[in-house]
């Protein structure tokens, strides 16, 4: 099948586009608010920082992890307040709260990679109850990646099953990963045969790579051969030495033996974290393509919170890329939708699959995972509230 050649917009054009369509505080306030009885911090693999404010006040009383947030990859911010006085419009107060939060980091509003939600707590009947409830913001983030693998991360990988002597049941796997079984679900729904898998093993990906391990033990071990390429974005080299197309740090194995897969995985993660956020996804895909010229498709296990360092190489991909997106609770990274669109591939989340992106026409809009998108100028754009494209 002849694939449509697709070129991402350059970094410069992206910056210009973002500046011309910069999100405003009004855009955040005017979106549909969420309602909760009492706000609870979401269960997630992300770190959280609490910004405390008082009832009826926009003054920031305290901020957790303020210095860490300066360089962190901030994913989501929940602005939280109460429904008292009942039904009152407090948009002016909330606007000032957001303005004051810019003292934490100046790009919290204009950076559209950060998703905002406004949350009204409903379980308060009077001012006394409202005053004892939380007011302020919860920031969900990934800390800046150091080049040193954390002791916790290292222990996690070393705790993986050392061999295949213990039988693994489907019930055991489903119970173990019941909170976010995105990898298990995607493979189960699609039943890919003789899979060619490319997986991000940079820091923060352990909860998903652990699922790959148990999927291998359950479905492939000694039964079906798989090719797996694990990329760590450079084997620990400094960020300023990373070159597009030759960053390296890709460790691959073709096997049906779990112990061989595990050895390759431990080697791939032994170099520590990747340092910066963008990863060499496309370089790893191209290696898998070269190693598997007869493969029908390539399965990419990607970190939804990271960008692709080498997206300009996408036109060299000649096979459909099936992308399992990890960490989609708060947003969908449009870079990966564009990768699927360009290669005739697909997107797979916890409960949904998006096929036939390549057949969508210029100007067409579509829904996926609760988000709205539009094809414009040969690219996929997410439609935000109050956005006209």
mmCIF file of C-alpha atoms in Angstrom:
data_model
loop_
_atom_site.group_PDB
_atom_site.id
_atom_site.type_symbol
_atom_site.label_atom_id
_atom_site.label_comp_id
_atom_site.label_asym_id
_atom_site.label_seq_id
_atom_site.Cartn_x
_atom_site.Cartn_y
_atom_site.Cartn_z
ATOM 1 C CA UNK A 1 0.000 0.000 0.000
ATOM 2 C CA UNK A 2 1.312 3.381 -0.929
ATOM 3 C CA UNK A 3 1.326 5.603 2.124
ATOM 4 C CA UNK A 4 0.646 9.293 2.043
ATOM 5 C CA UNK A 5 3.832 11.217 2.651
ATOM 6 C CA UNK A 6 3.352 13.400 5.621
ATOM 7 C CA UNK A 7 5.542 16.172 7.029
ATOM 8 C CA UNK A 8 4.979 17.668 10.446
ATOM 9 C CA UNK A 9 5.114 21.411 10.787
ATOM 10 C CA UNK A 10 8.505 22.652 11.890
ATOM 11 C CA UNK A 11 9.271 23.727 15.422
ATOM 12 C CA UNK A 12 9.294 27.354 14.267
ATOM 13 C CA UNK A 13 5.880 27.170 12.639
ATOM 14 C CA UNK A 14 4.525 25.425 15.715
ATOM 15 C CA UNK A 15 5.749 28.269 17.910
ATOM 16 C CA UNK A 16 4.203 30.853 15.605
ATOM 17 C CA UNK A 17 0.904 28.963 15.525
ATOM 18 C CA UNK A 18 0.872 28.677 19.321
ATOM 19 C CA UNK A 19 1.603 32.372 19.757
ATOM 20 C CA UNK A 20 -1.147 33.421 17.350
ATOM 21 C CA UNK A 21 -3.686 31.156 19.025
ATOM 22 C CA UNK A 22 -2.462 31.387 22.604
ATOM 23 C CA UNK A 23 -4.888 30.216 25.257
ATOM 24 C CA UNK A 24 -6.123 32.888 27.651
ATOM 25 C CA UNK A 25 -7.390 32.865 31.235
ATOM 26 C CA UNK A 26 -10.884 33.488 29.841
ATOM 27 C CA UNK A 27 -10.583 30.303 27.741
ATOM 28 C CA UNK A 28 -9.880 28.322 30.913
ATOM 29 C CA UNK A 29 -12.688 29.906 32.921
ATOM 30 C CA UNK A 30 -15.255 29.630 30.124
ATOM 31 C CA UNK A 31 -14.866 25.890 29.636
ATOM 32 C CA UNK A 32 -17.511 23.624 31.090
ATOM 33 C CA UNK A 33 -16.814 23.183 34.768
ATOM 34 C CA UNK A 34 -16.683 19.799 36.430
ATOM 35 C CA UNK A 35 -18.606 19.014 39.594
ATOM 36 C CA UNK A 36 -17.531 16.865 42.514
ATOM 37 C CA UNK A 37 -18.993 16.248 45.934
ATOM 38 C CA UNK A 38 -15.613 16.687 47.604
ATOM 39 C CA UNK A 39 -12.523 16.923 45.411
ATOM 40 C CA UNK A 40 -10.104 14.001 45.687
ATOM 41 C CA UNK A 41 -6.675 13.795 44.102
ATOM 42 C CA UNK A 42 -6.884 11.376 41.192
ATOM 43 C CA UNK A 43 -5.093 8.055 41.346
ATOM 44 C CA UNK A 44 -2.351 8.389 38.748
ATOM 45 C CA UNK A 45 1.277 7.601 37.978
ATOM 46 C CA UNK A 46 1.988 11.351 38.016
ATOM 47 C CA UNK A 47 3.378 13.417 40.880
ATOM 48 C CA UNK A 48 1.067 16.007 42.445
ATOM 49 C CA UNK A 49 1.722 19.457 43.891
ATOM 50 C CA UNK A 50 -0.852 21.290 46.009
ATOM 51 C CA UNK A 51 -1.428 25.057 45.719
ATOM 52 C CA UNK A 52 -3.333 26.191 48.819
ATOM 53 C CA UNK A 53 -5.700 29.171 48.897
ATOM 54 C CA UNK A 54 -8.449 30.240 51.287
ATOM 55 C CA UNK A 55 -12.191 30.329 50.706
ATOM 56 C CA UNK A 56 -13.065 33.581 48.964
ATOM 57 C CA UNK A 57 -9.417 34.532 48.420
ATOM 58 C CA UNK A 58 -6.995 34.396 45.497
ATOM 59 C CA UNK A 59 -3.860 34.669 47.625
ATOM 60 C CA UNK A 60 -1.544 31.681 47.408
ATOM 61 C CA UNK A 61 -0.789 30.443 50.923
ATOM 62 C CA UNK A 62 1.669 27.697 49.988
ATOM 63 C CA UNK A 63 2.921 25.700 47.028
ATOM 64 C CA UNK A 64 4.358 22.211 47.156
ATOM 65 C CA UNK A 65 7.418 21.441 45.009
ATOM 66 C CA UNK A 66 7.652 24.976 43.581
ATOM 67 C CA UNK A 67 11.308 24.664 42.552
ATOM 68 C CA UNK A 68 10.688 21.255 40.958
ATOM 69 C CA UNK A 69 7.743 22.625 38.969
ATOM 70 C CA UNK A 70 10.015 25.103 37.176
ATOM 71 C CA UNK A 71 11.479 22.298 35.044
ATOM 72 C CA UNK A 72 8.760 19.685 35.376
ATOM 73 C CA UNK A 73 6.544 18.397 32.597
ATOM 74 C CA UNK A 74 3.199 19.712 33.863
ATOM 75 C CA UNK A 75 0.312 17.657 32.533
ATOM 76 C CA UNK A 76 -2.870 18.799 34.269
ATOM 77 C CA UNK A 77 -4.053 21.549 36.633
ATOM 78 C CA UNK A 78 -7.346 21.307 38.526
ATOM 79 C CA UNK A 79 -8.620 24.642 39.874
ATOM 80 C CA UNK A 80 -10.825 23.715 42.830
ATOM 81 C CA UNK A 81 -13.437 25.797 44.664
ATOM 82 C CA UNK A 82 -16.832 25.370 46.372
ATOM 83 C CA UNK A 83 -20.461 25.867 45.446
ATOM 84 C CA UNK A 84 -21.105 28.510 48.083
ATOM 85 C CA UNK A 85 -22.872 30.818 47.928
ATOM 86 C CA UNK A 86 -24.883 28.327 45.902
ATOM 87 C CA UNK A 87 -24.691 28.891 42.151
ATOM 88 C CA UNK A 88 -22.836 32.190 42.499
ATOM 89 C CA UNK A 89 -20.650 33.351 39.610
ATOM 90 C CA UNK A 90 -17.123 33.523 41.008
ATOM 91 C CA UNK A 91 -15.334 33.720 37.663
ATOM 92 C CA UNK A 92 -13.656 37.025 38.600
ATOM 93 C CA UNK A 93 -12.179 35.434 41.730
ATOM 94 C CA UNK A 94 -11.053 32.362 39.814
ATOM 95 C CA UNK A 95 -9.440 34.502 37.112
ATOM 96 C CA UNK A 96 -7.362 36.215 39.777
ATOM 97 C CA UNK A 97 -6.457 32.846 41.279
ATOM 98 C CA UNK A 98 -5.109 31.765 37.890
ATOM 99 C CA UNK A 99 -3.220 35.068 37.463
ATOM 100 C CA UNK A 100 -1.575 34.541 40.833
ATOM 101 C CA UNK A 101 -0.558 31.012 39.846
ATOM 102 C CA UNK A 102 1.573 32.470 37.065
ATOM 103 C CA UNK A 103 4.037 33.336 39.843
ATOM 104 C CA UNK A 104 4.686 29.578 40.052
ATOM 105 C CA UNK A 105 5.496 29.365 36.338
ATOM 106 C CA UNK A 106 4.750 31.912 33.667
ATOM 107 C CA UNK A 107 3.586 29.481 30.959
ATOM 108 C CA UNK A 108 0.803 27.748 32.904
ATOM 109 C CA UNK A 109 -1.899 29.425 30.810
ATOM 110 C CA UNK A 110 -0.373 29.840 27.361
ATOM 111 C CA UNK A 111 1.206 26.369 27.238
ATOM 112 C CA UNK A 112 -1.606 24.332 25.693
ATOM 113 C CA UNK A 113 0.255 21.132 26.492
ATOM 114 C CA UNK A 114 -1.052 21.737 30.028
ATOM 115 C CA UNK A 115 -4.699 20.750 30.452
ATOM 116 C CA UNK A 116 -6.837 22.799 32.855
ATOM 117 C CA UNK A 117 -10.051 21.794 34.589
ATOM 118 C CA UNK A 118 -12.257 23.931 36.816
ATOM 119 C CA UNK A 119 -13.885 21.880 39.570
ATOM 120 C CA UNK A 120 -16.799 23.031 41.737
ATOM 121 C CA UNK A 121 -17.253 21.083 45.000
ATOM 122 C CA UNK A 122 -20.949 20.622 45.756
ATOM 123 C CA UNK A 123 -21.080 19.153 49.283
ATOM 124 C CA UNK A 124 -21.334 22.361 51.280
ATOM 125 C CA UNK A 125 -24.558 23.884 52.644
ATOM 126 C CA UNK A 126 -23.157 26.899 54.419
ATOM 127 C CA UNK A 127 -20.113 29.118 54.711
ATOM 128 C CA UNK A 128 -18.680 27.192 57.641
ATOM 129 C CA UNK A 129 -18.607 23.983 55.621
ATOM 130 C CA UNK A 130 -17.189 25.772 52.594
ATOM 131 C CA UNK A 131 -14.334 27.276 54.601
ATOM 132 C CA UNK A 132 -12.997 23.910 55.727
ATOM 133 C CA UNK A 133 -12.977 22.459 52.196
ATOM 134 C CA UNK A 134 -9.991 22.658 49.872
ATOM 135 C CA UNK A 135 -9.549 25.757 47.717
ATOM 136 C CA UNK A 136 -6.717 26.266 45.279
ATOM 137 C CA UNK A 137 -5.198 24.010 42.642
ATOM 138 C CA UNK A 138 -3.749 20.550 42.205
ATOM 139 C CA UNK A 139 -0.909 20.293 39.686
ATOM 140 C CA UNK A 140 -0.209 16.874 38.146
ATOM 141 C CA UNK A 141 3.312 16.607 36.723
ATOM 142 C CA UNK A 142 6.292 14.525 35.793
ATOM 143 C CA UNK A 143 9.524 15.754 37.419
ATOM 144 C CA UNK A 144 12.424 16.617 35.145
ATOM 145 C CA UNK A 145 14.220 13.431 34.205
ATOM 146 C CA UNK A 146 17.691 13.127 35.580
ATOM 147 C CA UNK A 147 20.146 10.900 33.732
ATOM 148 C CA UNK A 148 20.392 8.646 36.765
ATOM 149 C CA UNK A 149 17.911 5.831 37.127
ATOM 150 C CA UNK A 150 16.199 6.312 40.466
ATOM 151 C CA UNK A 151 16.732 3.608 43.025
ATOM 152 C CA UNK A 152 12.982 2.982 43.039
ATOM 153 C CA UNK A 153 12.868 2.557 39.270
ATOM 154 C CA UNK A 154 15.856 0.210 39.380
ATOM 155 C CA UNK A 155 14.247 -1.881 42.095
ATOM 156 C CA UNK A 156 11.031 -2.045 40.080
ATOM 157 C CA UNK A 157 12.746 -3.562 37.054
ATOM 158 C CA UNK A 158 14.846 -5.940 39.118
ATOM 159 C CA UNK A 159 11.670 -7.175 40.838
ATOM 160 C CA UNK A 160 10.203 -8.437 37.556
ATOM 161 C CA UNK A 161 9.895 -12.241 37.347
ATOM 162 C CA UNK A 162 13.406 -13.615 36.875
ATOM 163 C CA UNK A 163 12.284 -16.599 34.838
ATOM 164 C CA UNK A 164 9.191 -18.414 33.611
ATOM 165 C CA UNK A 165 9.025 -21.142 36.242
ATOM 166 C CA UNK A 166 5.804 -19.772 37.736
ATOM 167 C CA UNK A 167 2.656 -20.100 35.637
ATOM 168 C CA UNK A 168 0.755 -16.860 35.014
ATOM 169 C CA UNK A 169 -3.039 -16.879 34.603
ATOM 170 C CA UNK A 170 -5.214 -14.345 32.786
ATOM 171 C CA UNK A 171 -7.145 -13.718 36.003
ATOM 172 C CA UNK A 172 -3.922 -12.927 37.851
ATOM 173 C CA UNK A 173 -2.825 -10.491 35.164
ATOM 174 C CA UNK A 174 -6.192 -8.724 35.046
ATOM 175 C CA UNK A 175 -6.234 -8.375 38.822
ATOM 176 C CA UNK A 176 -2.665 -7.057 38.945
ATOM 177 C CA UNK A 177 -3.294 -4.336 36.356
ATOM 178 C CA UNK A 178 -6.944 -3.566 37.068
ATOM 179 C CA UNK A 179 -6.378 0.181 37.500
ATOM 180 C CA UNK A 180 -4.883 0.967 34.080
ATOM 181 C CA UNK A 181 -4.457 -2.146 31.924
ATOM 182 C CA UNK A 182 -3.949 -0.221 28.679
ATOM 183 C CA UNK A 183 -1.310 -2.588 27.237
ATOM 184 C CA UNK A 184 -3.157 -5.739 28.229
ATOM 185 C CA UNK A 185 -6.447 -4.413 26.848
ATOM 186 C CA UNK A 186 -4.988 -3.199 23.551
ATOM 187 C CA UNK A 187 -3.312 -6.534 22.814
ATOM 188 C CA UNK A 188 -6.394 -8.465 23.873
ATOM 189 C CA UNK A 189 -8.733 -6.406 21.667
ATOM 190 C CA UNK A 190 -6.519 -6.555 18.590
ATOM 191 C CA UNK A 191 -4.873 -9.997 18.795
ATOM 192 C CA UNK A 192 -1.800 -9.013 16.769
ATOM 193 C CA UNK A 193 0.104 -12.015 15.373
ATOM 194 C CA UNK A 194 3.908 -12.215 15.125
ATOM 195 C CA UNK A 195 4.111 -8.749 16.627
ATOM 196 C CA UNK A 196 6.874 -6.269 15.886
ATOM 197 C CA UNK A 197 6.897 -4.125 19.021
ATOM 198 C CA UNK A 198 8.710 -0.837 19.659
ATOM 199 C CA UNK A 199 8.511 0.381 23.268
ATOM 200 C CA UNK A 200 9.609 3.477 25.185
ATOM 201 C CA UNK A 201 11.568 2.413 28.292
ATOM 202 C CA UNK A 202 12.533 5.856 29.555
ATOM 203 C CA UNK A 203 11.741 6.751 33.163
ATOM 204 C CA UNK A 204 8.060 6.809 34.181
ATOM 205 C CA UNK A 205 7.187 3.994 31.740
ATOM 206 C CA UNK A 206 7.651 1.118 34.195
ATOM 207 C CA UNK A 207 3.908 0.636 34.966
ATOM 208 C CA UNK A 208 3.324 0.002 31.252
ATOM 209 C CA UNK A 209 6.481 -1.998 30.510
ATOM 210 C CA UNK A 210 5.554 -4.252 33.427
ATOM 211 C CA UNK A 211 2.347 -5.027 31.526
ATOM 212 C CA UNK A 212 4.404 -5.928 28.439
ATOM 213 C CA UNK A 213 6.406 -8.335 30.594
ATOM 214 C CA UNK A 214 3.327 -10.133 31.901
ATOM 215 C CA UNK A 215 1.693 -10.111 28.450
ATOM 216 C CA UNK A 216 4.840 -11.812 27.105
ATOM 217 C CA UNK A 217 4.777 -14.414 29.871
ATOM 218 C CA UNK A 218 1.078 -15.062 29.380
ATOM 219 C CA UNK A 219 0.769 -15.086 25.595
ATOM 220 C CA UNK A 220 4.154 -15.496 23.919
ATOM 221 C CA UNK A 221 6.633 -17.293 26.139
ATOM 222 C CA UNK A 222 7.793 -20.458 24.314
ATOM 223 C CA UNK A 223 4.759 -20.176 21.995
ATOM 224 C CA UNK A 224 5.178 -17.327 19.548
ATOM 225 C CA UNK A 225 8.232 -15.350 18.464
ATOM 226 C CA UNK A 226 8.149 -11.583 18.791
ATOM 227 C CA UNK A 227 10.521 -8.821 17.792
ATOM 228 C CA UNK A 228 10.826 -6.162 20.484
ATOM 229 C CA UNK A 229 12.867 -2.941 20.211
ATOM 230 C CA UNK A 230 13.273 -0.976 23.443
ATOM 231 C CA UNK A 231 14.411 2.648 23.137
ATOM 232 C CA UNK A 232 15.853 4.802 25.919
ATOM 233 C CA UNK A 233 16.776 7.923 23.912
ATOM 234 C CA UNK A 234 20.526 7.707 23.790
ATOM 235 C CA UNK A 235 21.944 5.245 26.331
ATOM 236 C CA UNK A 236 22.392 8.090 28.801
ATOM 237 C CA UNK A 237 24.312 10.507 26.547
ATOM 238 C CA UNK A 238 24.010 14.240 27.364
ATOM 239 C CA UNK A 239 21.080 16.038 25.752
ATOM 240 C CA UNK A 240 23.351 18.294 23.670
ATOM 241 C CA UNK A 241 24.894 15.242 21.977
ATOM 242 C CA UNK A 242 21.596 13.803 20.752
ATOM 243 C CA UNK A 243 21.290 13.958 16.963
ATOM 244 C CA UNK A 244 18.058 13.341 15.107
ATOM 245 C CA UNK A 245 18.162 9.938 13.445
ATOM 246 C CA UNK A 246 21.274 8.786 15.297
ATOM 247 C CA UNK A 247 20.488 9.284 18.982
ATOM 248 C CA UNK A 248 20.710 5.493 19.476
ATOM 249 C CA UNK A 249 19.883 3.718 22.710
ATOM 250 C CA UNK A 250 17.752 1.092 20.934
ATOM 251 C CA UNK A 251 18.027 -2.476 22.240
ATOM 252 C CA UNK A 252 16.247 -5.188 20.275
ATOM 253 C CA UNK A 253 15.638 -8.913 20.493
ATOM 254 C CA UNK A 254 13.755 -11.482 18.432
ATOM 255 C CA UNK A 255 12.695 -14.303 20.701
ATOM 256 C CA UNK A 256 9.998 -16.491 22.178
ATOM 257 C CA UNK A 257 11.959 -16.920 25.419
ATOM 258 C CA UNK A 258 11.050 -14.686 28.335
ATOM 259 C CA UNK A 259 14.522 -14.716 29.892
ATOM 260 C CA UNK A 260 16.037 -13.324 26.679
ATOM 261 C CA UNK A 261 13.444 -10.554 26.587
ATOM 262 C CA UNK A 262 14.063 -9.737 30.272
ATOM 263 C CA UNK A 263 17.839 -9.568 29.771
ATOM 264 C CA UNK A 264 17.382 -7.144 26.878
ATOM 265 C CA UNK A 265 14.974 -5.026 28.916
ATOM 266 C CA UNK A 266 17.324 -4.759 31.897
ATOM 267 C CA UNK A 267 20.149 -3.791 29.556
ATOM 268 C CA UNK A 268 18.002 -1.094 27.935
ATOM 269 C CA UNK A 269 17.008 0.523 31.237
ATOM 270 C CA UNK A 270 20.451 0.232 32.853
ATOM 271 C CA UNK A 271 21.596 3.542 31.314
ATOM 272 C CA UNK A 272 19.199 5.607 33.415
ATOM 273 C CA UNK A 273 16.668 8.204 32.358
ATOM 274 C CA UNK A 274 16.750 9.969 29.016
ATOM 275 C CA UNK A 275 17.374 13.420 30.481
ATOM 276 C CA UNK A 276 15.003 15.544 28.402
ATOM 277 C CA UNK A 277 11.361 14.900 27.545
ATOM 278 C CA UNK A 278 11.367 14.302 23.741
ATOM 279 C CA UNK A 279 12.230 10.731 22.737
ATOM 280 C CA UNK A 280 13.634 9.026 19.614
ATOM 281 C CA UNK A 281 10.422 7.172 18.736
ATOM 282 C CA UNK A 282 10.799 7.378 14.954
ATOM 283 C CA UNK A 283 14.435 6.265 14.980
ATOM 284 C CA UNK A 284 13.340 3.145 16.886
ATOM 285 C CA UNK A 285 10.449 2.547 14.489
ATOM 286 C CA UNK A 286 12.801 2.807 11.508
ATOM 287 C CA UNK A 287 15.187 0.270 13.067
ATOM 288 C CA UNK A 288 12.285 -2.134 13.590
ATOM 289 C CA UNK A 289 11.185 -1.566 9.999
ATOM 290 C CA UNK A 290 14.680 -2.297 8.665
ATOM 291 C CA UNK A 291 14.972 -5.403 10.835
ATOM 292 C CA UNK A 292 11.538 -6.669 9.759
ATOM 293 C CA UNK A 293 11.033 -5.877 6.064
ATOM 294 C CA UNK A 294 8.137 -8.336 5.761
ATOM 295 C CA UNK A 295 6.196 -7.091 8.785
ATOM 296 C CA UNK A 296 2.648 -5.930 8.068
ATOM 297 C CA UNK A 297 2.640 -3.340 10.857
ATOM 298 C CA UNK A 298 4.624 -1.978 13.767
ATOM 299 C CA UNK A 299 3.218 -1.665 17.287
ATOM 300 C CA UNK A 300 4.490 1.384 19.174
ATOM 301 C CA UNK A 301 4.113 1.609 22.960
ATOM 302 C CA UNK A 302 4.467 5.345 23.501
ATOM 303 C CA UNK A 303 4.539 7.759 26.421
ATOM 304 C CA UNK A 304 1.614 10.118 25.792
ATOM 305 C CA UNK A 305 3.377 12.752 27.916
ATOM 306 C CA UNK A 306 6.456 12.945 25.663
ATOM 307 C CA UNK A 307 6.935 14.427 22.210
ATOM 308 C CA UNK A 308 8.816 12.802 19.335
ATOM 309 C CA UNK A 309 12.304 14.252 18.937
ATOM 310 C CA UNK A 310 12.538 13.072 15.330
ATOM 311 C CA UNK A 311 9.066 13.602 13.865
ATOM 312 C CA UNK A 312 10.587 15.000 10.652
ATOM 313 C CA UNK A 313 11.676 11.449 9.777
ATOM 314 C CA UNK A 314 8.101 10.127 9.670
ATOM 315 C CA UNK A 315 8.025 10.172 5.868
ATOM 316 C CA UNK A 316 10.601 7.316 5.942
ATOM 317 C CA UNK A 317 8.144 4.986 7.674
ATOM 318 C CA UNK A 318 6.625 2.583 5.164
ATOM 319 C CA UNK A 319 4.416 0.492 7.439
ATOM 320 C CA UNK A 320 1.291 1.265 9.468
ATOM 321 C CA UNK A 321 2.134 2.155 13.063
ATOM 322 C CA UNK A 322 -0.312 0.889 15.700
ATOM 323 C CA UNK A 323 0.208 3.227 18.651
ATOM 324 C CA UNK A 324 -0.690 2.179 22.189
ATOM 325 C CA UNK A 325 -0.797 5.480 24.083
ATOM 326 C CA UNK A 326 0.140 5.269 27.759
ATOM 327 C CA UNK A 327 -1.147 7.918 30.156
ATOM 328 C CA UNK A 328 -4.179 9.376 28.367
ATOM 329 C CA UNK A 329 -6.270 10.237 31.411
ATOM 330 C CA UNK A 330 -5.905 13.981 30.916
ATOM 331 C CA UNK A 331 -5.194 14.493 27.225
ATOM 332 C CA UNK A 332 -4.239 12.876 23.926
ATOM 333 C CA UNK A 333 -0.901 13.907 22.470
ATOM 334 C CA UNK A 334 -1.768 15.041 18.958
ATOM 335 C CA UNK A 335 1.774 14.207 17.767
ATOM 336 C CA UNK A 336 0.879 10.518 17.953
ATOM 337 C CA UNK A 337 -2.442 10.991 16.185
ATOM 338 C CA UNK A 338 -0.471 12.609 13.376
ATOM 339 C CA UNK A 339 1.952 9.683 13.334
ATOM 340 C CA UNK A 340 -0.973 7.292 12.874
ATOM 341 C CA UNK A 341 -2.536 9.589 10.257
ATOM 342 C CA UNK A 342 0.707 9.773 8.276
ATOM 343 C CA UNK A 343 1.432 6.040 8.249
ATOM 344 C CA UNK A 344 -2.052 4.618 7.841
ATOM 345 C CA UNK A 345 -1.864 3.356 11.398
ATOM 346 C CA UNK A 346 -4.145 3.479 14.418
ATOM 347 C CA UNK A 347 -4.429 4.704 18.012
ATOM 348 C CA UNK A 348 -5.220 2.467 20.994
ATOM 349 C CA UNK A 349 -6.123 3.666 24.494
ATOM 350 C CA UNK A 350 -7.444 1.921 27.584
ATOM 351 C CA UNK A 351 -10.885 1.213 26.122
ATOM 352 C CA UNK A 352 -10.909 2.466 22.529
ATOM 353 C CA UNK A 353 -9.309 1.928 19.120
ATOM 354 C CA UNK A 354 -9.148 4.536 16.354
ATOM 355 C CA UNK A 355 -8.706 3.057 12.882
ATOM 356 C CA UNK A 356 -8.824 4.495 9.358
ATOM 357 C CA UNK A 357 -7.420 7.901 10.268
ATOM 358 C CA UNK A 358 -5.723 8.009 6.889
ATOM 359 C CA UNK A 359 -9.147 7.965 5.184
ATOM 360 C CA UNK A 360 -10.311 11.150 6.863
ATOM 361 C CA UNK A 361 -10.619 14.103 4.518
ATOM 362 C CA UNK A 362 -9.442 17.699 4.737
ATOM 363 C CA UNK A 363 -11.838 19.648 6.927
ATOM 364 C CA UNK A 364 -13.371 16.530 8.504
ATOM 365 C CA UNK A 365 -13.991 16.529 12.253
ATOM 366 C CA UNK A 366 -14.164 13.449 14.460
ATOM 367 C CA UNK A 367 -14.441 12.371 18.083
ATOM 368 C CA UNK A 368 -12.139 10.027 19.945
ATOM 369 C CA UNK A 369 -11.661 9.352 23.653
ATOM 370 C CA UNK A 370 -13.939 12.226 24.574
ATOM 371 C CA UNK A 371 -11.957 14.754 22.508
ATOM 372 C CA UNK A 372 -12.762 16.554 19.253
ATOM 373 C CA UNK A 373 -10.326 16.734 16.338
ATOM 374 C CA UNK A 374 -10.199 18.216 12.862
ATOM 375 C CA UNK A 375 -8.103 17.553 9.769
ATOM 376 C CA UNK A 376 -6.638 20.851 8.564
ATOM 377 C CA UNK A 377 -3.721 21.423 6.189
ATOM 378 C CA UNK A 378 -3.032 17.697 6.148
ATOM 379 C CA UNK A 379 -2.610 17.445 9.918
ATOM 380 C CA UNK A 380 -4.722 16.442 12.906
ATOM 381 C CA UNK A 381 -5.580 19.305 15.266
ATOM 382 C CA UNK A 382 -7.388 19.021 18.580
ATOM 383 C CA UNK A 383 -10.397 21.317 18.888
ATOM 384 C CA UNK A 384 -10.317 23.090 22.226
ATOM 385 C CA UNK A 385 -13.212 24.963 23.814
ATOM 386 C CA UNK A 386 -13.709 28.326 22.102
ATOM 387 C CA UNK A 387 -11.231 27.344 19.363
ATOM 388 C CA UNK A 388 -11.961 28.012 15.713
ATOM 389 C CA UNK A 389 -9.848 26.196 13.128
#
